[in-house]
mmCIF file of C-alpha atoms in Angstrom:
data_model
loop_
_atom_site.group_PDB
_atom_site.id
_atom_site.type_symbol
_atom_site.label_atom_id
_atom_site.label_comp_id
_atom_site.label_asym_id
_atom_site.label_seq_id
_atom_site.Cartn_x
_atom_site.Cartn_y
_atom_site.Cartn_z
ATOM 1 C CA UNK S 1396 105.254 123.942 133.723
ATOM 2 C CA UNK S 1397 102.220 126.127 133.644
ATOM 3 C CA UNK S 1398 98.643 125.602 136.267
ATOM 4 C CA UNK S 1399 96.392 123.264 135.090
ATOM 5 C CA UNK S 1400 94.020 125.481 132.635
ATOM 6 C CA UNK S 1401 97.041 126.655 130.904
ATOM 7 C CA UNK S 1402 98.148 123.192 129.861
ATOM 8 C CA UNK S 1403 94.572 122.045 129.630
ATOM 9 C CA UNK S 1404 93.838 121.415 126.132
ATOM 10 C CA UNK S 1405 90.420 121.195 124.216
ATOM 11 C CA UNK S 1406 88.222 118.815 123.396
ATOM 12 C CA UNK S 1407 88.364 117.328 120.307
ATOM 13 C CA UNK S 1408 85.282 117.645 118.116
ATOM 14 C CA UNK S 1409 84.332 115.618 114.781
ATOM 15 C CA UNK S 1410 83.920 118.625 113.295
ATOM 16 C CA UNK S 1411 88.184 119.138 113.925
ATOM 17 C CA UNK S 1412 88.427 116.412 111.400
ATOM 18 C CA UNK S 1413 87.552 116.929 107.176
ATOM 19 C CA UNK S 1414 85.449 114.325 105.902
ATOM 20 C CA UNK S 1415 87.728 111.780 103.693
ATOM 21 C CA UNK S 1416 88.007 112.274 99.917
ATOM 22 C CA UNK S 1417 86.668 109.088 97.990
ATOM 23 C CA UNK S 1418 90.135 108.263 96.472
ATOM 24 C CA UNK S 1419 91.426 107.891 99.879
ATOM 25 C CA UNK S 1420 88.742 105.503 101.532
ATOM 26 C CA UNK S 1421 87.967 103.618 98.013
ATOM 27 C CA UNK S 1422 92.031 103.447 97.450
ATOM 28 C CA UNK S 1423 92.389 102.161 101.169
ATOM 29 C CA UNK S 1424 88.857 99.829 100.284
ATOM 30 C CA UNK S 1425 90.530 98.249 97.398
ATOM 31 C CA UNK S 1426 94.003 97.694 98.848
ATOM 32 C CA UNK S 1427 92.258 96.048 101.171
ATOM 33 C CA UNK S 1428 90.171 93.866 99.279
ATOM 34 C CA UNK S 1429 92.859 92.915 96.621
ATOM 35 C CA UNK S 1430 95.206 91.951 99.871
ATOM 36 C CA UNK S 1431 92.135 89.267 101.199
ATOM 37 C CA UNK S 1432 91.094 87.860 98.010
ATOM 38 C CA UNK S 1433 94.942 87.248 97.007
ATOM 39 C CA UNK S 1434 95.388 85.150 100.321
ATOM 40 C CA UNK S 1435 92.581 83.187 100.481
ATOM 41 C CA UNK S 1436 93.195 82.411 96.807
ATOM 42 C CA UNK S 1437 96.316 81.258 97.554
ATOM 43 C CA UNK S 1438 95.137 79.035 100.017
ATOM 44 C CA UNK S 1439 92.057 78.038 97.819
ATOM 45 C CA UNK S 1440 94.734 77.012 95.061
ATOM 46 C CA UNK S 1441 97.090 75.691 96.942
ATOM 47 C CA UNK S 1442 94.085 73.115 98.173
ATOM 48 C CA UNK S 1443 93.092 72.413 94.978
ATOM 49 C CA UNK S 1444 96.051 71.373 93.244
ATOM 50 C CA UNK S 1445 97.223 69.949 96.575
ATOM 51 C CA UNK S 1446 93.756 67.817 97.116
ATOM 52 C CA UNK S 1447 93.952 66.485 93.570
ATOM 53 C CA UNK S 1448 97.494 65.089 93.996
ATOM 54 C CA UNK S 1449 96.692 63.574 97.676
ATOM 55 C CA UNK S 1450 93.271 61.763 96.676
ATOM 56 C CA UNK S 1451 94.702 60.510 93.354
ATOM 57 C CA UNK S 1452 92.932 62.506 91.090
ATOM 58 C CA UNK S 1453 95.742 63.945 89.251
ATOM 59 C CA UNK S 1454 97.140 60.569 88.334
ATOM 60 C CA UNK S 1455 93.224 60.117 86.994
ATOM 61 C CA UNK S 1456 94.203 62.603 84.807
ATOM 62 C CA UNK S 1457 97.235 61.147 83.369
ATOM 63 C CA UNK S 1458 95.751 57.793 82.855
ATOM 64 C CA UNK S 1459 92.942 59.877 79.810
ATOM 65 C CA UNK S 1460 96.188 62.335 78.476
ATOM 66 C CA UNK S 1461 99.743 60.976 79.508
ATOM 67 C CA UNK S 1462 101.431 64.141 79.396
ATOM 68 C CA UNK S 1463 101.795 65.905 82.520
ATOM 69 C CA UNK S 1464 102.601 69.064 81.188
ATOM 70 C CA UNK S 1465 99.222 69.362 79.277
ATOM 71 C CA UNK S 1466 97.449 68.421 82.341
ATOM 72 C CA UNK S 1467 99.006 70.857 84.705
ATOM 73 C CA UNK S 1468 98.931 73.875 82.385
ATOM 74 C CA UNK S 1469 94.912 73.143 81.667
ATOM 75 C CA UNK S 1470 94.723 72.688 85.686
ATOM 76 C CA UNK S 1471 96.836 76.212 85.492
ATOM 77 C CA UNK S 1472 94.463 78.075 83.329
ATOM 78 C CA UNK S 1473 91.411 76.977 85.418
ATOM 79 C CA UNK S 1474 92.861 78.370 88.401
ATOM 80 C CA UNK S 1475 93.891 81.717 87.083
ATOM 81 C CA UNK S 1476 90.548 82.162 85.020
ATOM 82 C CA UNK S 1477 88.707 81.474 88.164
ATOM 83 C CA UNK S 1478 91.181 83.803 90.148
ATOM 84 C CA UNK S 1479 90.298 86.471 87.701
ATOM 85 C CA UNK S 1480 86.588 86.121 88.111
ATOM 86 C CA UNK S 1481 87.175 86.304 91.920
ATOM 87 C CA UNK S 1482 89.516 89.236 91.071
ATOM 88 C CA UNK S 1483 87.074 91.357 89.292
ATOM 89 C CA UNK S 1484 84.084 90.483 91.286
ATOM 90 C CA UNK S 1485 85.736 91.466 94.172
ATOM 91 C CA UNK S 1486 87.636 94.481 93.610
ATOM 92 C CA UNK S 1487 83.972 95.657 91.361
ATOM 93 C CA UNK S 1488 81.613 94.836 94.081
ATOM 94 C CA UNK S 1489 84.461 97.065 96.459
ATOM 95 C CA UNK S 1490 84.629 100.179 94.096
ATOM 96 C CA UNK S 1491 80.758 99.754 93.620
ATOM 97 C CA UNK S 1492 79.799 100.397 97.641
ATOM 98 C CA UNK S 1493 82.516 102.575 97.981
ATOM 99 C CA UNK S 1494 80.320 104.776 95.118
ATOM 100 C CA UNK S 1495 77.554 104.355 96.311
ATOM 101 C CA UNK S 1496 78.705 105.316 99.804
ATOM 102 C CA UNK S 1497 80.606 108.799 99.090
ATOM 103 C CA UNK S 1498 76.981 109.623 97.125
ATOM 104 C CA UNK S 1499 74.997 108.719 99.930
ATOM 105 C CA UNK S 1500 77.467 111.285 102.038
ATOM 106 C CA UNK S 1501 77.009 113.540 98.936
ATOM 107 C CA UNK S 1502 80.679 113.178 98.633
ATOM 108 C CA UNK S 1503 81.923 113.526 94.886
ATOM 109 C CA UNK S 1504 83.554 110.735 93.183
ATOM 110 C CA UNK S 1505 86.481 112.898 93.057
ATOM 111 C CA UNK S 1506 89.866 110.208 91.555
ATOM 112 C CA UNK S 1507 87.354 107.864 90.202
ATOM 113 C CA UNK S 1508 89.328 107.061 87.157
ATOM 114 C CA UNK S 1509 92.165 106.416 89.721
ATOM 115 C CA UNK S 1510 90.026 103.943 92.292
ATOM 116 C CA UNK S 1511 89.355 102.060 88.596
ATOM 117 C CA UNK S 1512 93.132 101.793 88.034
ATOM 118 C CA UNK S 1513 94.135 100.733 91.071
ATOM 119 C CA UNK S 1514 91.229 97.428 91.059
ATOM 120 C CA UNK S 1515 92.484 96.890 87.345
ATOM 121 C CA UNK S 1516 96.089 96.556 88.711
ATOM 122 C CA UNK S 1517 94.863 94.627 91.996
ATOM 123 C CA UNK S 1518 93.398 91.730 89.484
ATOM 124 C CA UNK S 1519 96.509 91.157 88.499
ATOM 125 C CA UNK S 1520 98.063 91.181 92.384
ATOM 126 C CA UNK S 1521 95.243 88.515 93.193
ATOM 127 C CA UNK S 1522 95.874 86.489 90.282
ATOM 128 C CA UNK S 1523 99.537 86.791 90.886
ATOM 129 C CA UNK S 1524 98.919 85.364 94.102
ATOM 130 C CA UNK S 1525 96.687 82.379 93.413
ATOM 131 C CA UNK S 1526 99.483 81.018 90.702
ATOM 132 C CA UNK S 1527 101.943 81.329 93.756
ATOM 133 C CA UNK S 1528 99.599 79.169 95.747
ATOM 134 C CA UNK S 1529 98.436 76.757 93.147
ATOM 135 C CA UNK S 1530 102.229 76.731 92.343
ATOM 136 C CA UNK S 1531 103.603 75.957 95.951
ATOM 137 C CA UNK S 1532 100.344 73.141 96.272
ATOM 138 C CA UNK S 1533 101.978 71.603 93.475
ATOM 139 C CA UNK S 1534 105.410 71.391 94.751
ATOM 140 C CA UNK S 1535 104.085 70.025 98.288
ATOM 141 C CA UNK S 1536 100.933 68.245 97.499
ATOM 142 C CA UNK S 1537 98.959 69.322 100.855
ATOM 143 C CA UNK S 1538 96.532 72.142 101.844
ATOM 144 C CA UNK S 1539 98.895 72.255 105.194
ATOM 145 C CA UNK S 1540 102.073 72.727 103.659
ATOM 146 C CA UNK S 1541 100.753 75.664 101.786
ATOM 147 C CA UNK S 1542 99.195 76.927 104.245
ATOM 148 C CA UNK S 1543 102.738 76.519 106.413
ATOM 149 C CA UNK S 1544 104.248 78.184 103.478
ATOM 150 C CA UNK S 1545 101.809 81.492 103.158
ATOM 151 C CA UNK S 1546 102.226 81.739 107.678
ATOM 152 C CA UNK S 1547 106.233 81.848 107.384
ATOM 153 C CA UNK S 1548 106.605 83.851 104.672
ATOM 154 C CA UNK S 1549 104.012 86.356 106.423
ATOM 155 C CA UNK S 1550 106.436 85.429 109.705
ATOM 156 C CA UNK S 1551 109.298 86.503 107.659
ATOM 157 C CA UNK S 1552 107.778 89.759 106.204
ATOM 158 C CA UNK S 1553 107.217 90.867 109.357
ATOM 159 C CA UNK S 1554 110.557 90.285 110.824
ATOM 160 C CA UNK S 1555 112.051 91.944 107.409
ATOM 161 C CA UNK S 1556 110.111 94.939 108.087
ATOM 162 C CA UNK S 1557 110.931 95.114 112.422
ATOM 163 C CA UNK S 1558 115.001 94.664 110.911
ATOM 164 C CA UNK S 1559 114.932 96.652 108.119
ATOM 165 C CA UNK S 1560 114.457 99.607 110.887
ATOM 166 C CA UNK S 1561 117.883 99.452 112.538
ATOM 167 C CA UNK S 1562 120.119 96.642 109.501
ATOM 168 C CA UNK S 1563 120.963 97.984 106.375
ATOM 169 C CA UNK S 1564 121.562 94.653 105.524
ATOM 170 C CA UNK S 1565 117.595 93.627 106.045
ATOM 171 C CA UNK S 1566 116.989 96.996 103.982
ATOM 172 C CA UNK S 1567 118.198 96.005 100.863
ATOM 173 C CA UNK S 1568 116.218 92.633 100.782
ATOM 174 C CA UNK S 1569 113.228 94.594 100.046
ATOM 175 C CA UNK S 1570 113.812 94.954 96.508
ATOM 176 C CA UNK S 1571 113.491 91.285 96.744
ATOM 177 C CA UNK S 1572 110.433 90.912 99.148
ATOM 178 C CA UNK S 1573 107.355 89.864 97.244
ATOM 179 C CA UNK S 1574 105.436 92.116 99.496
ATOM 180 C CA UNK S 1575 107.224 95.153 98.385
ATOM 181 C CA UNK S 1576 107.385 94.260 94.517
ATOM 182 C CA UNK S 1577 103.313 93.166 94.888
ATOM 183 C CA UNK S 1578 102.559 96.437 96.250
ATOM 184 C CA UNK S 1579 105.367 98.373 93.799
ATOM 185 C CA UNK S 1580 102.561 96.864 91.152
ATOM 186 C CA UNK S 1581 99.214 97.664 93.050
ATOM 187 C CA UNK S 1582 100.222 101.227 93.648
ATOM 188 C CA UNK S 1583 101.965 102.186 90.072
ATOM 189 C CA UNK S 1584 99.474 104.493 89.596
ATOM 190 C CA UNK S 1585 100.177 106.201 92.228
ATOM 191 C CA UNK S 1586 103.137 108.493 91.461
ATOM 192 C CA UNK S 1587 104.386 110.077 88.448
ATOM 193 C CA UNK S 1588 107.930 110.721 87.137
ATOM 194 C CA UNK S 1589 108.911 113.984 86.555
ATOM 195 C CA UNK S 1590 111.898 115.779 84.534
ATOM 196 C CA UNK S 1591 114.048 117.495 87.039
ATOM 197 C CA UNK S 1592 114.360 121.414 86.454
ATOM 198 C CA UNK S 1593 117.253 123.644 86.975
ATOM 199 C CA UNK S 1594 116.120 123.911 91.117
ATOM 200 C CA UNK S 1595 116.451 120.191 91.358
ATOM 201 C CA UNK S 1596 119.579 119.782 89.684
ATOM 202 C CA UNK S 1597 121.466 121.946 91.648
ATOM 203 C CA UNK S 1598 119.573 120.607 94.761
ATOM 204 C CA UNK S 1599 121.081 116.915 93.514
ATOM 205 C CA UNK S 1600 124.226 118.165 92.361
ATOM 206 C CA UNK S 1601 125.190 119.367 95.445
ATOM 207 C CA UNK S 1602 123.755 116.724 97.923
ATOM 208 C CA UNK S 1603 125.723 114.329 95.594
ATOM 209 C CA UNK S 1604 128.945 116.253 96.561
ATOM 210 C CA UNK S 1605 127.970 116.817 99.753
ATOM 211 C CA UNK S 1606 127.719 112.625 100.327
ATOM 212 C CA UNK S 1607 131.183 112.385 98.234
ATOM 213 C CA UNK S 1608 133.028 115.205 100.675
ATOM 214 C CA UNK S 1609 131.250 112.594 103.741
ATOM 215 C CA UNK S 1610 131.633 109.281 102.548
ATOM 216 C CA UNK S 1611 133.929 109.035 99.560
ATOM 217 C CA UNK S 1612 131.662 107.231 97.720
ATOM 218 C CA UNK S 1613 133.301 106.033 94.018
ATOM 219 C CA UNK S 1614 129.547 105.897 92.872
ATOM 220 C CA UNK S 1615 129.491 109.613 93.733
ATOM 221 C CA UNK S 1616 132.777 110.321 92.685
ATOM 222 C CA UNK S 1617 132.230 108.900 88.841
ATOM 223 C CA UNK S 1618 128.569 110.872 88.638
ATOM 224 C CA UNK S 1619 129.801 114.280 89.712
ATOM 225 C CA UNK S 1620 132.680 113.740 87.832
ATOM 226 C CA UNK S 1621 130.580 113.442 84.570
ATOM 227 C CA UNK S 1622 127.366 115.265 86.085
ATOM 228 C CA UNK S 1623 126.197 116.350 82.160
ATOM 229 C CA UNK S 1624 126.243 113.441 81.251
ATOM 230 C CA UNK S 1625 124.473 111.353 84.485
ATOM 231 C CA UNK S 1626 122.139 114.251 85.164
ATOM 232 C CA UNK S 1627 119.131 113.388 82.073
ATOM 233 C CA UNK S 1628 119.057 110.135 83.254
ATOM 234 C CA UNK S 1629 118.103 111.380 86.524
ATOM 235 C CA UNK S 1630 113.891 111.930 86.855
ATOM 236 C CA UNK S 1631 111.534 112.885 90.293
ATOM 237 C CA UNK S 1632 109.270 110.658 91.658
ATOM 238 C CA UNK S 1633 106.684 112.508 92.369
ATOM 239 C CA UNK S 1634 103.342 110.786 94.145
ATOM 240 C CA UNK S 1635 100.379 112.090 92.726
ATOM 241 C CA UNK S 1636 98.754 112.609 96.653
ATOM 242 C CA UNK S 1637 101.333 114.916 97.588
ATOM 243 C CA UNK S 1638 101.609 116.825 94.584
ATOM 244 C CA UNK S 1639 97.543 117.634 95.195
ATOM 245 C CA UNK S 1640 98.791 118.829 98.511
ATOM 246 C CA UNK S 1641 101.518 121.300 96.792
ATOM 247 C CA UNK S 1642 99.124 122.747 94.539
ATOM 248 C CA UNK S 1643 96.414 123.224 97.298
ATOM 249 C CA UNK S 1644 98.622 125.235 99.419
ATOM 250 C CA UNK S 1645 100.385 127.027 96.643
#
């Protein structure tokens, strides 16, 4: 221990802190944006398809074309086409203010290109998420059950992600999560793949034998076995964030 103006530390100023880059707070704006607009579409869809087989409508329908199939897949390509207005309108509107904001704090539009990406790949997230919803309305023909359906799978998410932190088990569902493969396709911008050079092959090479002397994996066994012939399949994932950082402190 030390008195108390030894251990006493300073105040913390707003001038401690850098003022955040426009890729970051548009990137962050967009996610966010994409995220809202995809659940309320659900629900929106789900109540549409669901409200038209509860009051009758859909049956309407039939009665003017008797084939189900064309009727659903028109009702289909309403919903996305309206989902991809909402998309675009939305994620626009959000790259728009977050422009106009980083020139009003004569911040430059530094990643722009990227903050255009990442809206063009969150129109297809909240499209992707209204078919779910208009799909799952049409399966239980009521607003409730969809909404039911969006609340426990949100339920479930989050008790994936609170087991996935001590079960191996829960882990390997989230190749499988939609949450994880929805944001693997938001976010593909984001990093770049990268041939390995002679540093990171020996790096692998001997962390691979290094988990083969510890665990006696076969996997490990077979690949450093034959490592010429694994090793140019093998690439970096590199995210495109932290290789700014490298390059800044290089």
């Amino acid at each position: 221990g030390g008195t108390a103006e030894e251990c006493e530390e300073p105040r913390p100023e707003l001038s401690d802190w850098g003022p955040v880059s426009f890729l970051d707070a548009a990137s962050t704006a967009v996610g966010f944006t994409v995220y809202l607009a995809g659940l309320v579409l659900f629900v929106a869809m789900a109540s549409f398809v669901g409200a038209e087989s509860t009051t009758g409508s859909l049956a309407n329908w039939l009665t003017f074309v008797p084939d189900r199939r064309v009727v659903l897949a028109s009702k289909l390509v309403v919903a996305a086409g309206f989902s991809l207005l909402v998309a675009v309108v939305a994620t626009g509107l959000t790259v728009g203010a977050s422009s106009v904001l980083a020139l009003v704090h004569q911040q430059p539009l530094t990643g722009l290109d990227q903050v255009l990406a990442l809206a063009g790949r969150g129109v297809i997230v909240v499209v992707i998420l209204a078919v779910l919803g208009f799909c799952v309305g049409l399966l239980t023909g009521s607003t409730g059950a969809g909404i039911g359906v969006l609340l426990g799978g949100l339920v479930l998410t989050y008790a994936r992600l609170i087991l996935s932190a001590s079960s191996r088990w829960a882990e390997r569902l989230a190749a499988w999560s939609p949450e994880v493969n929805l944001s693997a396709i938001l976010n593909g911008g984001m990093v770049e793949l990268e041939a390995l050079d002679v540093g990171d092959l020996d790096w692998l090479y001997y962390t691979l034998v290094a988990h083969l002397d510890a665990t006696d994996s076969v996997p490990a066994r077979r690949r450093s076995a034959d490592w010429i012939t694994e090793s140019p399949h093998c690439v970096k994932v590199m995210p495109r964030d932290y290789k700014r950082v490298l390059a800044a402190v290089a």
